[in-house]
Amino acid sequence: MTKDVIALTERMPDAWSVLAGLLSGGPDLHVQTTADGAVVQLCDEQGRPLVSIEAPLLLQVPGEATRLLGEPAPAGDGPLWWVEARASTAVPDAERLAGVFAARLAKLLGGRVWPPGAPGTDDPGTPVDVSGVTAVPAPAAAQPAVDVLTEQVAVVLQDRPVIATTSWLSEAWRAALESDRGLQIVTPGHSRLSLATRTLLTAQPSRWVVQDERDGYYDGLSGAVLRWQDGAFAPARDAAGDTPMAAAFGETAPTGERQLLITLRTHHQPDAHLVLGGAVEAVWQHLAGCLPAGWGTAEPANLPWSRRQLTDLAHERAPRPTWTVLVGGRAQGTLRVVRTADGVEEDLTVAVGFAAGEELPLAALQELAQELTARHGLRTMLCQVRHGRADLTAPPRLERPPMPYAFVLGAEEVHGVGRAHAARTPLPTAPVRLGPAGRPGYYYVLGDGETAEGWEALEMLMRHLRSSEPQS
């Protein structure tokens, strides 16, 4: 599996402490940089990387290290520095080299190393003998996070409690998309996906590949048994041409935990005074009872929440889209900001977790829809209920699919299909009008969030709305 080692330090890694760590392989190793200087690599004599070390990341959001690594930070919930080293899986001593590097940083700057007991962390004072060690040549298109690169996919091996969308993984995903490849993440059976990572693996041949003693490999989201075929993991076929389901995938029991899922799109005119993130704050306040705590372009989310900083980043990146992770309280989400021909769109996905026995704030959804329609340019919103972990991670086990509860059509969309047509639907419950009477939106109740009737109602509603001629 992957050989990742993380140093969590209380003080900022300076040049001297990083240099002390880089000498973990002795003075004969070569050092080079990549990713515009953001990644430092310890290399063999031919310049091939043994260990890739990312620039230190200041975590200013409480609880992020605990959320992703399952262990408390060395300084409690105070700010800390996250330094991640990824060792080459093709070199036996590379993991020890990464461990010595991380342990030296933690000893000099105060802190700890994850995972506990990683090779090399017990004796950071002794350099690792890498004389004569060479790494396997990497294809030119490979990223430091990629373990196998074929014409079809980039394969990443990970062994963490939570597979987060780290900057490593985000860069591998971007590079795979730009080269018309899928991204396949291979993990052991105890790993789970963060909400952000789950959203990345939505289109084949991208997959979550889970190692399993009985069936070899299976898809962690669908349960399909997989085999390595023609340069990628793909569904296996039995004699009848069917794909079997892994036995481990079905070994689950209801916990009573649930998630409230919100997917929405807003639209804004490209005004010089536009500040993004208003819809984000509305969702968090109505459904989680707080504002977001932090955000970032990868996990861990390292920046305190700021609408102004989010807007500045999206403005700097335009016309390229901006993708960010959002965390805070019992909610997590992702936001994609896109510059379009007629304005700026925000695509927001948020999940809110609830323990067994907790009541979901379903009554607050209509109030949220009212605010989004009146103040934040809501186009559409879908509200669903899913039986899943309250910590919002996805295990490689069978989970009931989410069930629709409500759908919202914003004022601009209602104008497009016609107000009378939008208000007169085949649903048993009449929609609730939102916003001003002259330019309303509509809130449609689809079901109870527990049964498949919600999907039937949503399909019926979509057919009805699409049957209208666009309004001039």
GROMACS .gro file of N, CA and C in nm, residues 216-326:
model
  333
  216GLY      N    1  -1.066  -1.067  -0.368
  216GLY     CA    2  -0.956  -0.998  -0.436
  216GLY      C    3  -0.971  -0.848  -0.431
  217TYR      N    4  -1.056  -0.795  -0.519
  217TYR     CA    5  -1.083  -0.651  -0.522
  217TYR      C    6  -1.231  -0.630  -0.551
  218TYR      N    7  -1.286  -0.522  -0.495
  218TYR     CA    8  -1.423  -0.485  -0.530
  218TYR      C    9  -1.440  -0.334  -0.524
  219ASP      N   10  -1.543  -0.285  -0.589
  219ASP     CA   11  -1.574  -0.142  -0.591
  219ASP      C   12  -1.637  -0.104  -0.457
  220GLY      N   13  -1.575  -0.007  -0.386
  220GLY     CA   14  -1.621   0.027  -0.253
  220GLY      C   15  -1.754   0.098  -0.250
  221LEU      N   16  -1.802   0.149  -0.364
  221LEU     CA   17  -1.930   0.220  -0.367
  221LEU      C   18  -2.042   0.136  -0.426
  222SER      N   19  -2.009   0.039  -0.512
  222SER     CA   20  -2.113  -0.044  -0.573
  222SER      C   21  -2.107  -0.190  -0.528
  223GLY      N   22  -1.994  -0.235  -0.477
  223GLY     CA   23  -1.979  -0.374  -0.436
  223GLY      C   24  -1.939  -0.469  -0.546
  224ALA      N   25  -1.928  -0.422  -0.672
  224ALA     CA   26  -1.894  -0.508  -0.784
  224ALA      C   27  -1.753  -0.563  -0.768
  225VAL      N   28  -1.737  -0.693  -0.786
  225VAL     CA   29  -1.604  -0.755  -0.784
  225VAL      C   30  -1.525  -0.705  -0.905
  226LEU      N   31  -1.399  -0.668  -0.882
  226LEU     CA   32  -1.317  -0.609  -0.987
  226LEU      C   33  -1.197  -0.698  -1.018
  227ARG      N   34  -1.148  -0.687  -1.141
  227ARG     CA   35  -1.026  -0.752  -1.184
  227ARG      C   36  -0.943  -0.652  -1.265
  228TRP      N   37  -0.810  -0.668  -1.259
  228TRP     CA   38  -0.724  -0.583  -1.339
  228TRP      C   39  -0.729  -0.633  -1.484
  229GLN      N   40  -0.783  -0.550  -1.573
  229GLN     CA   41  -0.804  -0.591  -1.711
  229GLN      C   42  -0.767  -0.476  -1.804
  230ASP      N   43  -0.676  -0.502  -1.898
  230ASP     CA   44  -0.641  -0.405  -2.001
  230ASP      C   45  -0.600  -0.270  -1.942
  231GLY      N   46  -0.520  -0.273  -1.835
  231GLY     CA   47  -0.465  -0.151  -1.780
  231GLY      C   48  -0.557  -0.074  -1.687
  232ALA      N   49  -0.659  -0.140  -1.628
  232ALA     CA   50  -0.747  -0.073  -1.534
  232ALA      C   51  -0.826  -0.177  -1.456
  233PHE      N   52  -0.874  -0.140  -1.337
  233PHE     CA   53  -0.967  -0.224  -1.264
  233PHE      C   54  -1.105  -0.209  -1.326
  234ALA      N   55  -1.165  -0.322  -1.361
  234ALA     CA   56  -1.296  -0.323  -1.425
  234ALA      C   57  -1.378  -0.437  -1.368
  235PRO      N   58  -1.513  -0.432  -1.380
  235PRO     CA   59  -1.598  -0.537  -1.324
  235PRO      C   60  -1.565  -0.675  -1.379
  236ALA      N   61  -1.557  -0.773  -1.291
  236ALA     CA   62  -1.537  -0.911  -1.331
  236ALA      C   63  -1.667  -0.969  -1.387
  237ARG      N   64  -1.655  -1.072  -1.468
  237ARG     CA   65  -1.773  -1.136  -1.526
  237ARG      C   66  -1.768  -1.285  -1.498
  238ASP      N   67  -1.883  -1.341  -1.459
  238ASP     CA   68  -1.888  -1.486  -1.440
  238ASP      C   69  -1.926  -1.553  -1.572
  239ALA      N   70  -1.951  -1.683  -1.565
  239ALA     CA   71  -1.980  -1.757  -1.687
  239ALA      C   72  -2.105  -1.705  -1.758
  240ALA      N   73  -2.197  -1.649  -1.683
  240ALA     CA   74  -2.321  -1.598  -1.743
  240ALA      C   75  -2.307  -1.454  -1.790
  241GLY      N   76  -2.189  -1.396  -1.769
  241GLY     CA   77  -2.169  -1.258  -1.810
  241GLY      C   78  -2.210  -1.156  -1.705
  242ASP      N   79  -2.245  -1.203  -1.586
  242ASP     CA   80  -2.287  -1.112  -1.479
  242ASP      C   81  -2.169  -1.077  -1.389
  243THR      N   82  -2.178  -0.964  -1.322
  243THR     CA   83  -2.075  -0.920  -1.227
  243THR      C   84  -2.118  -0.957  -1.086
  244PRO      N   85  -2.043  -1.042  -1.016
  244PRO     CA   86  -2.081  -1.077  -0.878
  244PRO      C   87  -2.055  -0.961  -0.783
  245MET      N   88  -2.126  -0.964  -0.671
  245MET     CA   89  -2.105  -0.864  -0.566
  245MET      C   90  -2.018  -0.925  -0.457
  246ALA      N   91  -1.924  -0.849  -0.406
  246ALA     CA   92  -1.834  -0.896  -0.302
  246ALA      C   93  -1.912  -0.925  -0.174
  247ALA      N   94  -1.880  -1.036  -0.109
  247ALA     CA   95  -1.950  -1.073   0.014
  247ALA      C   96  -1.930  -0.969   0.123
  248ALA      N   97  -1.809  -0.911   0.132
  248ALA     CA   98  -1.780  -0.813   0.237
  248ALA      C   99  -1.865  -0.689   0.223
  249PHE      N  100  -1.906  -0.656   0.100
  249PHE     CA  101  -1.983  -0.534   0.076
  249PHE      C  102  -2.119  -0.541   0.144
  250GLY      N  103  -2.176  -0.660   0.152
  250GLY     CA  104  -2.309  -0.675   0.211
  250GLY      C  105  -2.309  -0.699   0.360
  251GLU      N  106  -2.191  -0.706   0.422
  251GLU     CA  107  -2.183  -0.733   0.566
  251GLU      C  108  -2.196  -0.603   0.645
  252THR      N  109  -2.319  -0.560   0.660
  252THR     CA  110  -2.345  -0.434   0.728
  252THR      C  111  -2.472  -0.446   0.810
  253ALA      N  112  -2.485  -0.360   0.907
  253ALA     CA  113  -2.604  -0.358   0.992
  253ALA      C  114  -2.647  -0.214   1.013
  254PRO      N  115  -2.780  -0.187   1.018
  254PRO     CA  116  -2.827  -0.050   1.037
  254PRO      C  117  -2.777   0.009   1.169
  255THR      N  118  -2.736   0.135   1.165
  255THR     CA  119  -2.688   0.204   1.285
  255THR      C  120  -2.785   0.311   1.334
  256GLY      N  121  -2.881   0.349   1.249
  256GLY     CA  122  -2.973   0.456   1.286
  256GLY      C  123  -2.920   0.594   1.254
  257GLU      N  124  -2.792   0.603   1.214
  257GLU     CA  125  -2.735   0.733   1.177
  257GLU      C  126  -2.788   0.775   1.040
  258ARG      N  127  -2.803   0.906   1.022
  258ARG     CA  128  -2.856   0.955   0.895
  258ARG      C  129  -2.781   1.081   0.851
  259GLN      N  130  -2.800   1.113   0.723
  259GLN     CA  131  -2.741   1.233   0.665
  259GLN      C  132  -2.847   1.309   0.587
  260LEU      N  133  -2.841   1.439   0.596
  260LEU     CA  134  -2.925   1.526   0.515
  260LEU      C  135  -2.836   1.583   0.405
  261LEU      N  136  -2.872   1.557   0.280
  261LEU     CA  137  -2.790   1.596   0.165
  261LEU      C  138  -2.856   1.710   0.089
  262ILE      N  139  -2.779   1.814   0.062
  262ILE     CA  140  -2.828   1.930  -0.011
  262ILE      C  141  -2.739   1.952  -0.132
  263THR      N  142  -2.801   1.961  -0.249
  263THR     CA  143  -2.730   1.993  -0.372
  263THR      C  144  -2.801   2.111  -0.436
  264LEU      N  145  -2.728   2.221  -0.457
  264LEU     CA  146  -2.794   2.340  -0.510
  264LEU      C  147  -2.702   2.415  -0.605
  265ARG      N  148  -2.765   2.501  -0.684
  265ARG     CA  149  -2.692   2.588  -0.776
  265ARG      C  150  -2.747   2.729  -0.765
  266THR      N  151  -2.658   2.826  -0.754
  266THR     CA  152  -2.698   2.966  -0.752
  266THR      C  153  -2.636   3.037  -0.872
  267HIS      N  154  -2.694   3.151  -0.907
  267HIS     CA  155  -2.643   3.230  -1.020
  267HIS      C  156  -2.638   3.376  -0.978
  268HIS      N  157  -2.527   3.443  -1.015
  268HIS     CA  158  -2.509   3.584  -0.980
  268HIS      C  159  -2.463   3.661  -1.104
  269GLN      N  160  -2.505   3.786  -1.110
  269GLN     CA  161  -2.452   3.874  -1.213
  269GLN      C  162  -2.308   3.910  -1.179
  270PRO      N  163  -2.222   3.924  -1.281
  270PRO     CA  164  -2.080   3.952  -1.255
  270PRO      C  165  -2.056   4.096  -1.212
  271ASP      N  166  -2.100   4.127  -1.092
  271ASP     CA  167  -2.087   4.262  -1.037
  271ASP      C  168  -1.953   4.278  -0.965
  272ALA      N  169  -1.896   4.397  -0.971
  272ALA     CA  170  -1.767   4.422  -0.906
  272ALA      C  171  -1.775   4.406  -0.756
  273HIS      N  172  -1.895   4.419  -0.700
  273HIS     CA  173  -1.912   4.410  -0.555
  273HIS      C  174  -1.962   4.272  -0.510
  274LEU      N  175  -1.966   4.175  -0.603
  274LEU     CA  176  -2.015   4.043  -0.569
  274LEU      C  177  -1.923   3.975  -0.467
  275VAL      N  178  -1.982   3.919  -0.362
  275VAL     CA  179  -1.910   3.840  -0.263
  275VAL      C  180  -1.975   3.703  -0.258
  276LEU      N  181  -1.900   3.599  -0.288
  276LEU     CA  182  -1.952   3.463  -0.293
  276LEU      C  183  -1.967   3.405  -0.153
  277GLY      N  184  -2.033   3.291  -0.145
  277GLY     CA  185  -2.043   3.218  -0.020
  277GLY      C  186  -2.166   3.247   0.064
  278GLY      N  187  -2.255   3.334   0.016
  278GLY     CA  188  -2.376   3.362   0.094
  278GLY      C  189  -2.465   3.240   0.107
  279ALA      N  190  -2.477   3.162   0.000
  279ALA     CA  191  -2.558   3.040   0.007
  279ALA      C  192  -2.495   2.938   0.101
  280VAL      N  193  -2.362   2.933   0.102
  280VAL     CA  194  -2.292   2.842   0.194
  280VAL      C  195  -2.329   2.874   0.337
  281GLU      N  196  -2.320   3.000   0.375
  281GLU     CA  197  -2.352   3.039   0.512
  281GLU      C  198  -2.498   3.012   0.547
  282ALA      N  199  -2.588   3.035   0.451
  282ALA     CA  200  -2.730   3.010   0.477
  282ALA      C  201  -2.755   2.863   0.506
  283VAL      N  202  -2.695   2.774   0.425
  283VAL     CA  203  -2.714   2.630   0.447
  283VAL      C  204  -2.661   2.591   0.584
  284TRP      N  205  -2.541   2.636   0.619
  284TRP     CA  206  -2.482   2.599   0.748
  284TRP      C  207  -2.566   2.650   0.865
  285GLN      N  208  -2.612   2.774   0.857
  285GLN     CA  209  -2.687   2.831   0.968
  285GLN      C  210  -2.821   2.763   0.987
  286HIS      N  211  -2.891   2.732   0.878
  286HIS     CA  212  -3.023   2.671   0.889
  286HIS      C  213  -3.017   2.524   0.931
  287LEU      N  214  -2.915   2.450   0.884
  287LEU     CA  215  -2.914   2.305   0.903
  287LEU      C  216  -2.812   2.256   1.004
  288ALA      N  217  -2.705   2.332   1.027
  288ALA     CA  218  -2.603   2.291   1.124
  288ALA      C  219  -2.599   2.382   1.246
  289GLY      N  220  -2.669   2.496   1.241
  289GLY     CA  221  -2.675   2.587   1.355
  289GLY      C  222  -2.548   2.665   1.378
  290CYS      N  223  -2.464   2.680   1.275
  290CYS     CA  224  -2.339   2.754   1.290
  290CYS      C  225  -2.292   2.797   1.152
  291LEU      N  226  -2.186   2.877   1.150
  291LEU     CA  227  -2.121   2.910   1.025
  291LEU      C  228  -2.014   2.806   0.994
  292PRO      N  229  -1.972   2.795   0.868
  292PRO     CA  230  -1.860   2.706   0.839
  292PRO      C  231  -1.738   2.746   0.921
  293ALA      N  232  -1.659   2.647   0.963
  293ALA     CA  233  -1.538   2.676   1.039
  293ALA      C  234  -1.419   2.700   0.948
  294GLY      N  235  -1.413   2.628   0.836
  294GLY     CA  236  -1.296   2.640   0.751
  294GLY      C  237  -1.322   2.598   0.608
  295TRP      N  238  -1.224   2.628   0.526
  295TRP     CA  239  -1.232   2.594   0.384
  295TRP      C  240  -1.091   2.580   0.329
  296GLY      N  241  -1.080   2.528   0.208
  296GLY     CA  242  -0.951   2.515   0.144
  296GLY      C  243  -0.967   2.451   0.008
  297THR      N  244  -0.860   2.449  -0.069
  297THR     CA  245  -0.864   2.388  -0.201
  297THR      C  246  -0.834   2.239  -0.197
  298ALA      N  247  -0.811   2.185  -0.077
  298ALA     CA  248  -0.787   2.042  -0.058
  298ALA      C  249  -0.813   2.011   0.088
  299GLU      N  250  -0.805   1.882   0.123
  299GLU     CA  251  -0.814   1.841   0.263
  299GLU      C  252  -0.675   1.810   0.317
  300PRO      N  253  -0.647   1.845   0.441
  300PRO     CA  254  -0.735   1.910   0.538
  300PRO      C  255  -0.766   2.055   0.499
  301ALA      N  256  -0.888   2.099   0.534
  301ALA     CA  257  -0.925   2.239   0.512
  301ALA      C  258  -0.845   2.323   0.611
  302ASN      N  259  -0.761   2.410   0.561
  302ASN     CA  260  -0.665   2.476   0.650
  302ASN      C  261  -0.694   2.622   0.679
  303LEU      N  262  -0.791   2.683   0.611
  303LEU     CA  263  -0.816   2.827   0.626
  303LEU      C  264  -0.944   2.853   0.703
  304PRO      N  265  -0.944   2.950   0.796
  304PRO     CA  266  -1.070   2.991   0.860
  304PRO      C  267  -1.167   3.043   0.754
  305TRP      N  268  -1.294   3.020   0.777
  305TRP     CA  269  -1.395   3.057   0.677
  305TRP      C  270  -1.393   3.208   0.652
  306SER      N  271  -1.392   3.246   0.523
  306SER     CA  272  -1.394   3.386   0.482
  306SER      C  273  -1.455   3.396   0.344
  307ARG      N  274  -1.569   3.464   0.334
  307ARG     CA  275  -1.632   3.483   0.205
  307ARG      C  276  -1.544   3.569   0.115
  308ARG      N  277  -1.480   3.669   0.173
  308ARG     CA  278  -1.397   3.757   0.093
  308ARG      C  279  -1.278   3.682   0.033
  309GLN      N  280  -1.210   3.599   0.112
  309GLN     CA  281  -1.096   3.524   0.059
  309GLN      C  282  -1.141   3.424  -0.047
  310LEU      N  283  -1.256   3.361  -0.027
  310LEU     CA  284  -1.311   3.270  -0.127
  310LEU      C  285  -1.337   3.343  -0.258
  311THR      N  286  -1.396   3.462  -0.248
  311THR     CA  287  -1.425   3.541  -0.368
  311THR      C  288  -1.298   3.582  -0.438
  312ASP      N  289  -1.198   3.624  -0.362
  312ASP     CA  290  -1.071   3.666  -0.422
  312ASP      C  291  -1.005   3.550  -0.498
  313LEU      N  292  -1.009   3.430  -0.439
  313LEU     CA  293  -0.949   3.315  -0.506
  313LEU      C  294  -1.021   3.284  -0.636
  314ALA      N  295  -1.155   3.283  -0.633
  314ALA     CA  296  -1.232   3.254  -0.754
  314ALA      C  297  -1.206   3.360  -0.860
  315HIS      N  298  -1.192   3.485  -0.818
  315HIS     CA  299  -1.165   3.592  -0.913
  315HIS      C  300  -1.028   3.575  -0.978
  316GLU      N  301  -0.928   3.536  -0.898
  316GLU     CA  302  -0.793   3.516  -0.951
  316GLU      C  303  -0.788   3.401  -1.050
  317ARG      N  304  -0.868   3.297  -1.025
  317ARG     CA  305  -0.862   3.179  -1.109
  317ARG      C  306  -0.951   3.190  -1.234
  318ALA      N  307  -1.046   3.281  -1.235
  318ALA     CA  308  -1.137   3.293  -1.349
  318ALA      C  309  -1.058   3.321  -1.477
  319PRO      N  310  -1.101   3.263  -1.592
  319PRO     CA  311  -1.226   3.189  -1.612
  319PRO      C  312  -1.220   3.041  -1.576
  320ARG      N  313  -1.108   2.996  -1.519
  320ARG     CA  314  -1.101   2.857  -1.475
  320ARG      C  315  -1.192   2.837  -1.354
  321PRO      N  316  -1.255   2.721  -1.338
  321PRO     CA  317  -1.339   2.697  -1.220
  321PRO      C  318  -1.255   2.685  -1.093
  322THR      N  319  -1.317   2.710  -0.981
  322THR     CA  320  -1.252   2.698  -0.850
  322THR      C  321  -1.329   2.596  -0.767
  323TRP      N  322  -1.259   2.493  -0.719
  323TRP     CA  323  -1.320   2.387  -0.638
  323TRP      C  324  -1.263   2.396  -0.498
  324THR      N  325  -1.351   2.394  -0.396
  324THR     CA  326  -1.306   2.406  -0.258
  324THR      C  327  -1.381   2.309  -0.168
  325VAL      N  328  -1.318   2.279  -0.054
  325VAL     CA  329  -1.376   2.195   0.051
  325VAL      C  330  -1.423   2.285   0.165
  326LEU      N  331  -1.537   2.250   0.224
  326LEU     CA  332  -1.595   2.328   0.334
  326LEU      C  333  -1.620   2.236   0.452
   0.00000   0.00000   0.00000
